[in-house]
CSV table of C-alpha atoms (C1' of nucleotides) in Angstrom, one decimal:
chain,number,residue,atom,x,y,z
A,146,UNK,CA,28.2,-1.1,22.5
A,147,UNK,CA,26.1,-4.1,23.1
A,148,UNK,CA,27.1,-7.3,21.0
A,149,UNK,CA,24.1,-7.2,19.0
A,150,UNK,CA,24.5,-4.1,17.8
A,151,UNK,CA,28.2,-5.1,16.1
A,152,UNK,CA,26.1,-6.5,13.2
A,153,UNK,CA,24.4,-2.9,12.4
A,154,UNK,CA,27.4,-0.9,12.8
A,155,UNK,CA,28.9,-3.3,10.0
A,156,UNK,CA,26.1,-2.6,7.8
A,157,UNK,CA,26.2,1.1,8.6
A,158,UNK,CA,30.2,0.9,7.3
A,159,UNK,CA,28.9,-1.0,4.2
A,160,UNK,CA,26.4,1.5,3.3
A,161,UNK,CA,28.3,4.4,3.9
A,162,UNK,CA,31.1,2.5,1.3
A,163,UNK,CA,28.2,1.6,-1.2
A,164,UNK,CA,27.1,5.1,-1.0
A,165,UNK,CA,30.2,6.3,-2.0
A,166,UNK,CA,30.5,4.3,-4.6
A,167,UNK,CA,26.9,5.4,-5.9
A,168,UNK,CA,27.4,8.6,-5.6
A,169,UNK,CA,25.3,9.7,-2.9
A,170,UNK,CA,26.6,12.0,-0.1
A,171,UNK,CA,26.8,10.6,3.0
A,172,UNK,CA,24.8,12.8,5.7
A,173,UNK,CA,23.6,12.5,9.6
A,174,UNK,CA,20.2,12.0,8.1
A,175,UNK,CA,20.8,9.3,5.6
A,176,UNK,CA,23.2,7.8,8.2
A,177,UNK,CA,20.1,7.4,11.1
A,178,UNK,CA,17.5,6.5,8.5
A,179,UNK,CA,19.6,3.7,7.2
A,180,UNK,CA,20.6,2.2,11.0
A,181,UNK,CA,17.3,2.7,12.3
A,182,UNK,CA,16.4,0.1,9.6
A,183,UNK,CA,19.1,-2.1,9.7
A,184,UNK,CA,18.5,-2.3,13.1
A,185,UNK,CA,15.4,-2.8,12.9
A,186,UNK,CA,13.2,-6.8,12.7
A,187,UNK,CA,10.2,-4.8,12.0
A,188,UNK,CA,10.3,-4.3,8.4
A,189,UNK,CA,9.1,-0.6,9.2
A,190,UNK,CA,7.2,1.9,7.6
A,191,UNK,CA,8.3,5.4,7.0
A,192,UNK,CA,6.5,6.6,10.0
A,193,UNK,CA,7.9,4.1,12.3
A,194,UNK,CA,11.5,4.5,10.9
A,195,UNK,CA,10.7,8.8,11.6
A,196,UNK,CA,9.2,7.9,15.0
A,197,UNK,CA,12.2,6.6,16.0
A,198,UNK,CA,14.8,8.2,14.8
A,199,UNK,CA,13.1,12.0,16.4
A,200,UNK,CA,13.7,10.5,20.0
A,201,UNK,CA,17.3,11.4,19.5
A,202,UNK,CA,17.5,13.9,16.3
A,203,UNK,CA,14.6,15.8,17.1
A,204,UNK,CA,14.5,18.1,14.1
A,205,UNK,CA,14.7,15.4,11.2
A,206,UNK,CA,11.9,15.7,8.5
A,207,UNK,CA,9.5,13.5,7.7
A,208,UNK,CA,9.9,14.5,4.1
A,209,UNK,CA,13.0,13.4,4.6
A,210,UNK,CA,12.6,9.9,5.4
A,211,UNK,CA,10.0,9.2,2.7
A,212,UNK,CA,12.4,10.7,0.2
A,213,UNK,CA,15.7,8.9,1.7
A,214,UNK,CA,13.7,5.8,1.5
A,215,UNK,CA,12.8,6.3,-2.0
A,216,UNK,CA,16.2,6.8,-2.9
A,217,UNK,CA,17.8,4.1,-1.1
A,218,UNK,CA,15.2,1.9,-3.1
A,219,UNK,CA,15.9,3.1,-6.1
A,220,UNK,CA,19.7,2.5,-5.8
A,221,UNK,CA,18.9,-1.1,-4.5
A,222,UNK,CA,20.3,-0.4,-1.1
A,223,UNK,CA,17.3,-1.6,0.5
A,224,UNK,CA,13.7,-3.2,-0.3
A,225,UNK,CA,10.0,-2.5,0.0
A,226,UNK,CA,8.5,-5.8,0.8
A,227,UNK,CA,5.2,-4.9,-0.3
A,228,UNK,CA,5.7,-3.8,-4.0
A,229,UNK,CA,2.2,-2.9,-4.0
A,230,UNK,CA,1.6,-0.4,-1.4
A,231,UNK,CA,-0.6,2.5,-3.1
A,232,UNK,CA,-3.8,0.6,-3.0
A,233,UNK,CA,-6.0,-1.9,-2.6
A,234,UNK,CA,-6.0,-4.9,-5.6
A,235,UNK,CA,-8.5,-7.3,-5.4
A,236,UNK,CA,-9.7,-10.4,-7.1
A,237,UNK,CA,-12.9,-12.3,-7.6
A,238,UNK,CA,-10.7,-15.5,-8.6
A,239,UNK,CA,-10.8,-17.6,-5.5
A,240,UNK,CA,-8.9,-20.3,-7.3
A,241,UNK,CA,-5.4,-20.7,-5.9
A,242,UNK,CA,-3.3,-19.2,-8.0
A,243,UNK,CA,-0.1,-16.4,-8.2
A,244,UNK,CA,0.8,-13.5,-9.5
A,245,UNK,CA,2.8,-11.0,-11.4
A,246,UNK,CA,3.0,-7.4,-10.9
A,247,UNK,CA,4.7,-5.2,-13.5
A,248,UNK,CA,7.1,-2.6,-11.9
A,249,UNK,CA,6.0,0.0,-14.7
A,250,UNK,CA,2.8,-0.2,-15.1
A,251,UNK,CA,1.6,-2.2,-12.1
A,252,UNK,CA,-0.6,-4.5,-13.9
A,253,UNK,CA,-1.2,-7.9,-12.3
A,254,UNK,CA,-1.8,-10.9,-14.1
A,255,UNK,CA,-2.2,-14.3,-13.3
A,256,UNK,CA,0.1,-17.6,-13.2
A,257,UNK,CA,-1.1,-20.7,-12.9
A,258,UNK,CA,1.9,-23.0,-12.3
A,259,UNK,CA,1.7,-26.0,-10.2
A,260,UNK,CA,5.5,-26.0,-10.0
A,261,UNK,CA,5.2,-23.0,-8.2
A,262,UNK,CA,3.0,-24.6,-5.2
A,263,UNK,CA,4.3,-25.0,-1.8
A,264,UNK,CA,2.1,-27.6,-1.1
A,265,UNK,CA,3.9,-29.0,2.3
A,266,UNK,CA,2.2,-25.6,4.2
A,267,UNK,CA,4.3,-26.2,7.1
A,268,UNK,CA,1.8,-24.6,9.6
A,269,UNK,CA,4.3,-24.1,12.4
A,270,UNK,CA,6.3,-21.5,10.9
A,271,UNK,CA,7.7,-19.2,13.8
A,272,UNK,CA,4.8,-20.4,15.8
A,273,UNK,CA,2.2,-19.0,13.1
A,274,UNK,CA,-0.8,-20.3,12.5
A,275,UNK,CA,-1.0,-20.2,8.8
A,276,UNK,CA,-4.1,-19.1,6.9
A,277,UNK,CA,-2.3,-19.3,3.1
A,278,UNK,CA,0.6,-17.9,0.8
A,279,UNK,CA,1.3,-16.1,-2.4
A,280,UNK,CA,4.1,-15.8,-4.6
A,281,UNK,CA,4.4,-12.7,-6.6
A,282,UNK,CA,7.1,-12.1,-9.1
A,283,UNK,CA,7.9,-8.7,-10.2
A,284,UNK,CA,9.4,-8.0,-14.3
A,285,UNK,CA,8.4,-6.0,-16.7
A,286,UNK,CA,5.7,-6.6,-19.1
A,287,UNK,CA,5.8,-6.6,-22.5
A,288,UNK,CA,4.1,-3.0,-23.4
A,289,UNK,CA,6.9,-1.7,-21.1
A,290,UNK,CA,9.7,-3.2,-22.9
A,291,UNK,CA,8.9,-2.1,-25.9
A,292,UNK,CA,8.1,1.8,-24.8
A,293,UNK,CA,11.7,1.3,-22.6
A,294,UNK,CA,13.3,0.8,-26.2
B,248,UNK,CA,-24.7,-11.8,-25.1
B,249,UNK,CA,-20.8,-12.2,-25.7
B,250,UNK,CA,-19.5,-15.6,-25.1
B,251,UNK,CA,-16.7,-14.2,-22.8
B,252,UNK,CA,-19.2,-12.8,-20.9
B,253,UNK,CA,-21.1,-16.1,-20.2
B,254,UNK,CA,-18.7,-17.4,-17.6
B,255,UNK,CA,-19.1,-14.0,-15.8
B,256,UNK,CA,-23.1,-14.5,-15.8
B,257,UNK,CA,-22.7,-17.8,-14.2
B,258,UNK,CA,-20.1,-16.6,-11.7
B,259,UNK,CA,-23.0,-14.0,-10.1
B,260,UNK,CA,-25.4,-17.0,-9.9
B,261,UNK,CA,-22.8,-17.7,-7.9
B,262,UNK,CA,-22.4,-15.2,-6.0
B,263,UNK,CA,-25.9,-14.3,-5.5
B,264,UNK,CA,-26.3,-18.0,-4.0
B,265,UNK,CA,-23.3,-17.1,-1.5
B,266,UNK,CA,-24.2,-13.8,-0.7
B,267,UNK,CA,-28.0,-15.3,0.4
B,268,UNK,CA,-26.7,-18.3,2.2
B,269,UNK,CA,-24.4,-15.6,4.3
B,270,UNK,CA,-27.2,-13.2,4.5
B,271,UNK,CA,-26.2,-10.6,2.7
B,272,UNK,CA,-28.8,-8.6,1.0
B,273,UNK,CA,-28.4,-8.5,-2.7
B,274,UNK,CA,-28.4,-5.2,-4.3
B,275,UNK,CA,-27.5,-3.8,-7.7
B,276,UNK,CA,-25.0,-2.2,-6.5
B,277,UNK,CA,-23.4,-5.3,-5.1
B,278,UNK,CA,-24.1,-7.1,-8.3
B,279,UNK,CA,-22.6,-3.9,-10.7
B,280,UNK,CA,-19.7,-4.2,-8.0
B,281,UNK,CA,-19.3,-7.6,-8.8
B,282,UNK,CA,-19.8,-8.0,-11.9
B,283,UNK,CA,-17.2,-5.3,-13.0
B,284,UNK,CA,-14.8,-7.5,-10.4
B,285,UNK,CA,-15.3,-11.0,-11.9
B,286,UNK,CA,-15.5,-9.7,-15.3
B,287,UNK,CA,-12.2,-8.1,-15.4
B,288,UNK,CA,-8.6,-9.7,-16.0
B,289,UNK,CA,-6.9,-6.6,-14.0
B,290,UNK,CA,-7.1,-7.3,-10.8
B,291,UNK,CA,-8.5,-3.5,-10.4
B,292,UNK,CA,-8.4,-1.0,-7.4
B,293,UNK,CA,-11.4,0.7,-6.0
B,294,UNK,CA,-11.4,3.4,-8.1
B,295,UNK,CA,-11.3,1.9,-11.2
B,296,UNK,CA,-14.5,-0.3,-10.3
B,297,UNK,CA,-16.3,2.9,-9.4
B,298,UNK,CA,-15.5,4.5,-12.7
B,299,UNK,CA,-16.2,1.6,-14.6
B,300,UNK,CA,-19.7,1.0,-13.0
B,301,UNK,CA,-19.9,4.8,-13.2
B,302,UNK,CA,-20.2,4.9,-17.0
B,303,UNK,CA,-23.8,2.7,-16.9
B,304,UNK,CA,-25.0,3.7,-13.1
B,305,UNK,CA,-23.4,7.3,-12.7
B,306,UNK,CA,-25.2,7.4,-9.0
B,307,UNK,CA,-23.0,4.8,-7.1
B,308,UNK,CA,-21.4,6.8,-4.5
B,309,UNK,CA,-17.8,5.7,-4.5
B,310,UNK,CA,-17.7,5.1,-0.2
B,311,UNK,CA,-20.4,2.5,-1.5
B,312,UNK,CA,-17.9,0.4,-3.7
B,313,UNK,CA,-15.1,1.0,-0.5
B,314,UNK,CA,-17.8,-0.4,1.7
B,315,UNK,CA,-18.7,-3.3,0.0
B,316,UNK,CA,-15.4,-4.7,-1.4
B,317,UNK,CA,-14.6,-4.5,2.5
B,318,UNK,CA,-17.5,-6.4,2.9
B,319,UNK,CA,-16.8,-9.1,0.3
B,320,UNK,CA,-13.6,-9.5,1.1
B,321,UNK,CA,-14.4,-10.2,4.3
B,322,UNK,CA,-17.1,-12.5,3.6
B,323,UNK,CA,-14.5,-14.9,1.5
B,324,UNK,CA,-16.4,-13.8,-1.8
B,325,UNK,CA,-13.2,-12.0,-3.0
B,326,UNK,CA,-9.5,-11.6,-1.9
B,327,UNK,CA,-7.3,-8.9,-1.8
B,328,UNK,CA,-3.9,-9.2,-3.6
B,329,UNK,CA,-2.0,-7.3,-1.6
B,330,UNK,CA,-2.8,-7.7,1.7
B,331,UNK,CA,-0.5,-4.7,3.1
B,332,UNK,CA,-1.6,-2.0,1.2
B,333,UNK,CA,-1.8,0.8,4.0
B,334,UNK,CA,1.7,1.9,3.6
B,335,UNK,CA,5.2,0.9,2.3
B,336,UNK,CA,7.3,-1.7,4.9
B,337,UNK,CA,11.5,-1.7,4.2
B,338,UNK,CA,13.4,-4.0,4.8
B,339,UNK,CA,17.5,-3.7,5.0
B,340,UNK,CA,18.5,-7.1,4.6
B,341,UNK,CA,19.0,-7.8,0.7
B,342,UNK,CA,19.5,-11.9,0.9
B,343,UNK,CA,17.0,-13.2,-0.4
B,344,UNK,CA,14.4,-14.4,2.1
B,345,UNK,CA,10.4,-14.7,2.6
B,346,UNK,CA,7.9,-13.0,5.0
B,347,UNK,CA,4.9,-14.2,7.1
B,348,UNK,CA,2.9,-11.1,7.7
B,349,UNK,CA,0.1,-11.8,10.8
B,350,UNK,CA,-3.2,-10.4,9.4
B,351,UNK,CA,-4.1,-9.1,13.0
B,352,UNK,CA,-1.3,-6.8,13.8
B,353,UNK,CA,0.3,-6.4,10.2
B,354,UNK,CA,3.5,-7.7,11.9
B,355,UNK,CA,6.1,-8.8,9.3
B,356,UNK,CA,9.0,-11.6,9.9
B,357,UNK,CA,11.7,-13.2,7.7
B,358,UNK,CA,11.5,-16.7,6.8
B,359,UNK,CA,14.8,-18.5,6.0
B,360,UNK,CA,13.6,-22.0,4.1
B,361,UNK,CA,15.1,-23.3,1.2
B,362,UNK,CA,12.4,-25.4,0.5
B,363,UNK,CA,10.5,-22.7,-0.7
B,364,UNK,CA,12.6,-21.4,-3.1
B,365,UNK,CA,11.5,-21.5,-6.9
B,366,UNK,CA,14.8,-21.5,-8.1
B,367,UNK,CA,14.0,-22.5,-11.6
B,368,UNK,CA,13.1,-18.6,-12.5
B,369,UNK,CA,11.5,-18.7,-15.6
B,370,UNK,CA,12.5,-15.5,-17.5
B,371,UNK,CA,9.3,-16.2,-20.1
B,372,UNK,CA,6.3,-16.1,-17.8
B,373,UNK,CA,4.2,-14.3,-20.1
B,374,UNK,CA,6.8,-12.7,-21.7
B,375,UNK,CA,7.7,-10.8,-19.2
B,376,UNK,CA,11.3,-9.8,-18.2
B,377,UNK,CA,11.4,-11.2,-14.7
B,378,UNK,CA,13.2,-9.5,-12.0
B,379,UNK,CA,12.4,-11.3,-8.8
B,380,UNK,CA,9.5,-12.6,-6.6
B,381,UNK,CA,8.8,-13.2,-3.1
B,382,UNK,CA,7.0,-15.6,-1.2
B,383,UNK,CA,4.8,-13.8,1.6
B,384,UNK,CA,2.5,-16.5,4.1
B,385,UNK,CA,-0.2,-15.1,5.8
B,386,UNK,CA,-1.5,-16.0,9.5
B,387,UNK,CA,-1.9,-15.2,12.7
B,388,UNK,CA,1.0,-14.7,15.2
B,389,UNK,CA,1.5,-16.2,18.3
B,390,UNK,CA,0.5,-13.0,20.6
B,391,UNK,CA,-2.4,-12.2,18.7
B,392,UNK,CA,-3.6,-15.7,18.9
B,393,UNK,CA,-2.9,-15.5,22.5
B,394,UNK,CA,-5.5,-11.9,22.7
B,395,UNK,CA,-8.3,-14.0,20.6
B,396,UNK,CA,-8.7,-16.4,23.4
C,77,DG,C1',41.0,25.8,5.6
C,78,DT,C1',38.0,28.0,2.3
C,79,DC,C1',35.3,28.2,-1.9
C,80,DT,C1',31.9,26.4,-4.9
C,81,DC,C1',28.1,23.9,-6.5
C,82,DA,C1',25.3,20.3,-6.9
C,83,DA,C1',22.8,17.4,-3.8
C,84,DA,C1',20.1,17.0,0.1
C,85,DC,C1',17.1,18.9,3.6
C,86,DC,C1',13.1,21.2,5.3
C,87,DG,C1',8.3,22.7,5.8
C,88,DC,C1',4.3,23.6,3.7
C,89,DA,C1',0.8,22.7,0.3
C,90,DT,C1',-1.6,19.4,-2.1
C,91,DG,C1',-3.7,15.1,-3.5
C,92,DC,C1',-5.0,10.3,-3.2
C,93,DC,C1',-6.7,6.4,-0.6
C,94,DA,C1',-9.5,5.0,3.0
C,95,DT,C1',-12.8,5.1,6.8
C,96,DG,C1',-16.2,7.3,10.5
C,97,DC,C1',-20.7,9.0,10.9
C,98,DA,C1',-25.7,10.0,10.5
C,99,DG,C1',-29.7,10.4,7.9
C,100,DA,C1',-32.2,8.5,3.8
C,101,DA,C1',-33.3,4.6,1.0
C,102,DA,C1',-34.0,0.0,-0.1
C,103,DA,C1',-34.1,-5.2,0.6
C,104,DC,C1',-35.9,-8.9,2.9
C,105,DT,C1',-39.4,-11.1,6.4
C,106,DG,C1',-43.8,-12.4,7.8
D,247,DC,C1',-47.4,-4.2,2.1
D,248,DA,C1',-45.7,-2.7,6.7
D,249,DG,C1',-41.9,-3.2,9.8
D,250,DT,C1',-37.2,-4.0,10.7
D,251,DT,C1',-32.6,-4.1,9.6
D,252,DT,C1',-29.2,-3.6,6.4
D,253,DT,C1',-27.3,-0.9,2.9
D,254,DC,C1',-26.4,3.4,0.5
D,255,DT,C1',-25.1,8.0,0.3
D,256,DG,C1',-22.5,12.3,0.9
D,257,DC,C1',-19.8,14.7,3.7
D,258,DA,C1',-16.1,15.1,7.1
D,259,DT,C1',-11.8,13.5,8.6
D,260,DG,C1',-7.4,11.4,8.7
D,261,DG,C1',-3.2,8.9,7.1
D,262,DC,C1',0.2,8.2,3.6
D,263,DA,C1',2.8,10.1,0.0
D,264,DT,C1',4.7,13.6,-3.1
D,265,DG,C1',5.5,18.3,-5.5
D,266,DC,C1',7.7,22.6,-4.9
D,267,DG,C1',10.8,26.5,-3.6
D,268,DG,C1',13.9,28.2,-0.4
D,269,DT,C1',17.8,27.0,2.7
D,270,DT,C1',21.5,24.2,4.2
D,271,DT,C1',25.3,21.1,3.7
D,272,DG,C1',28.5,17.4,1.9
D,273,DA,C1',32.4,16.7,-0.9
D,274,DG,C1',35.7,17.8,-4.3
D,275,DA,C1',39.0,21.6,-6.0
D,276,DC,C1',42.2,24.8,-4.8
DNA sequence: GTCTCAAACCGCATGCCATGCAGAAAACTG
DNA sequence: CAGTTTTCTGCATGGCATGCGGTTTGAGAC
């Protein structure tokens, strides 16, 4: 086993544990889905994760993965860094400004909160050249709160 | 005319300016588009702009409001929200950490920097029950900057 | 090890979001 | 107001995602 691989087989014993715990059954599927990611930099998408994984597990879904994702989501076992994946949002504010989605609804409303600028835009990052930023926090709104009661 | 609406009226002044100084033509569609853009608080999807205008010009052709919100946005008159909308990205790694997606290839890495954190989560922004946020920079990466030259 | 059952998997059908294309219509220029 | 070029339209197509029903399998009980 190459060295850099020691990392993701830890994970893959953490996950397995957290599984466990959750209640989730462990399976070959769930098992290659979750190292493929883990040993993954690419932040993936669903496709690229199934790409993958049917070089050396041929007859794996596709269903599959985009449910096993889902799931591992919704347990908090892993993230979607884009929250808001189903469609386009746009904005004719040009202002600079932030924003934040509710995870019920998916409405987006504004902040404006200077406290919140990263004004030193370091445009070196990982050799980047950096065109801008946004923060976007995630809660739940008010109308959701109450229905949730 | 309602006074809410007045800022909107001067916003497609605006806009009709901008779209003549870029030379591009200036149609009622373009202006319903807009309009039903700038006048909103929701930061809506293409489908709900095309059934909003539908309602008062029920002969917009939907691939029309696709078209020209493409077109906008990539004109500077407007901005997308969500910049990687195509499809859900994971990610395994559950510290918390930012991305720097490069607008070319939709690549996504991690950014480590403390500097950026907003640790001072406010739990009130607009009453919402806050749950997280992320910081995501946007640029262009060093091989695609590389393939531009 | 075997049984049992709920959970997970699979594959197909379906639906939404988005874009390519080609002919028709309309906006700007002189 | 005629010509040129852009824009609009409607249809076809394709990718991403999910619903559904039948089959398989993991995990606890015995």
């Amino acid at each position: 086993m190459k060295n850099s691989e020691l990392g993701t087989e830890n994970k893959i014993s953490q996950f397995i544990k957290r599984s466990k715990e959750l209640g989730l059954k462990v399976t070959p599927q769930r098992i290659a889905i979750y190292r493929e990611l883990a040993g993954s930099m690419q932040h993936p998408s669903t496709e690229m994760i199934y790409k993958n994984i049917k070089d050396y597990y041929p007859n794996i879904s596709l269903t599959t993965v985009y449910r096993t994702l889902e799931t591992f989501e919704r347990m908090g076992l892993i993230s979607v860094v884009n929250t808001l994946y189903h469609a386009a949002r746009y904005d004719a504010n040009m202002e600079p400004h932030h924003h934040v989605v509710c995870v019920k609804c998916k409405k987006i409303e504004d902040i404006y909160d200077d406290s919140i600028a990263y004004s030193e835009l370091d445009p070196q990052i990982d050799n980047y050249k950096i065109l801008g930023y946004s923060v976007l926090f995630s809660g739940i709104c008010e109308e959701c709160k109450t229905l949730n009661n």
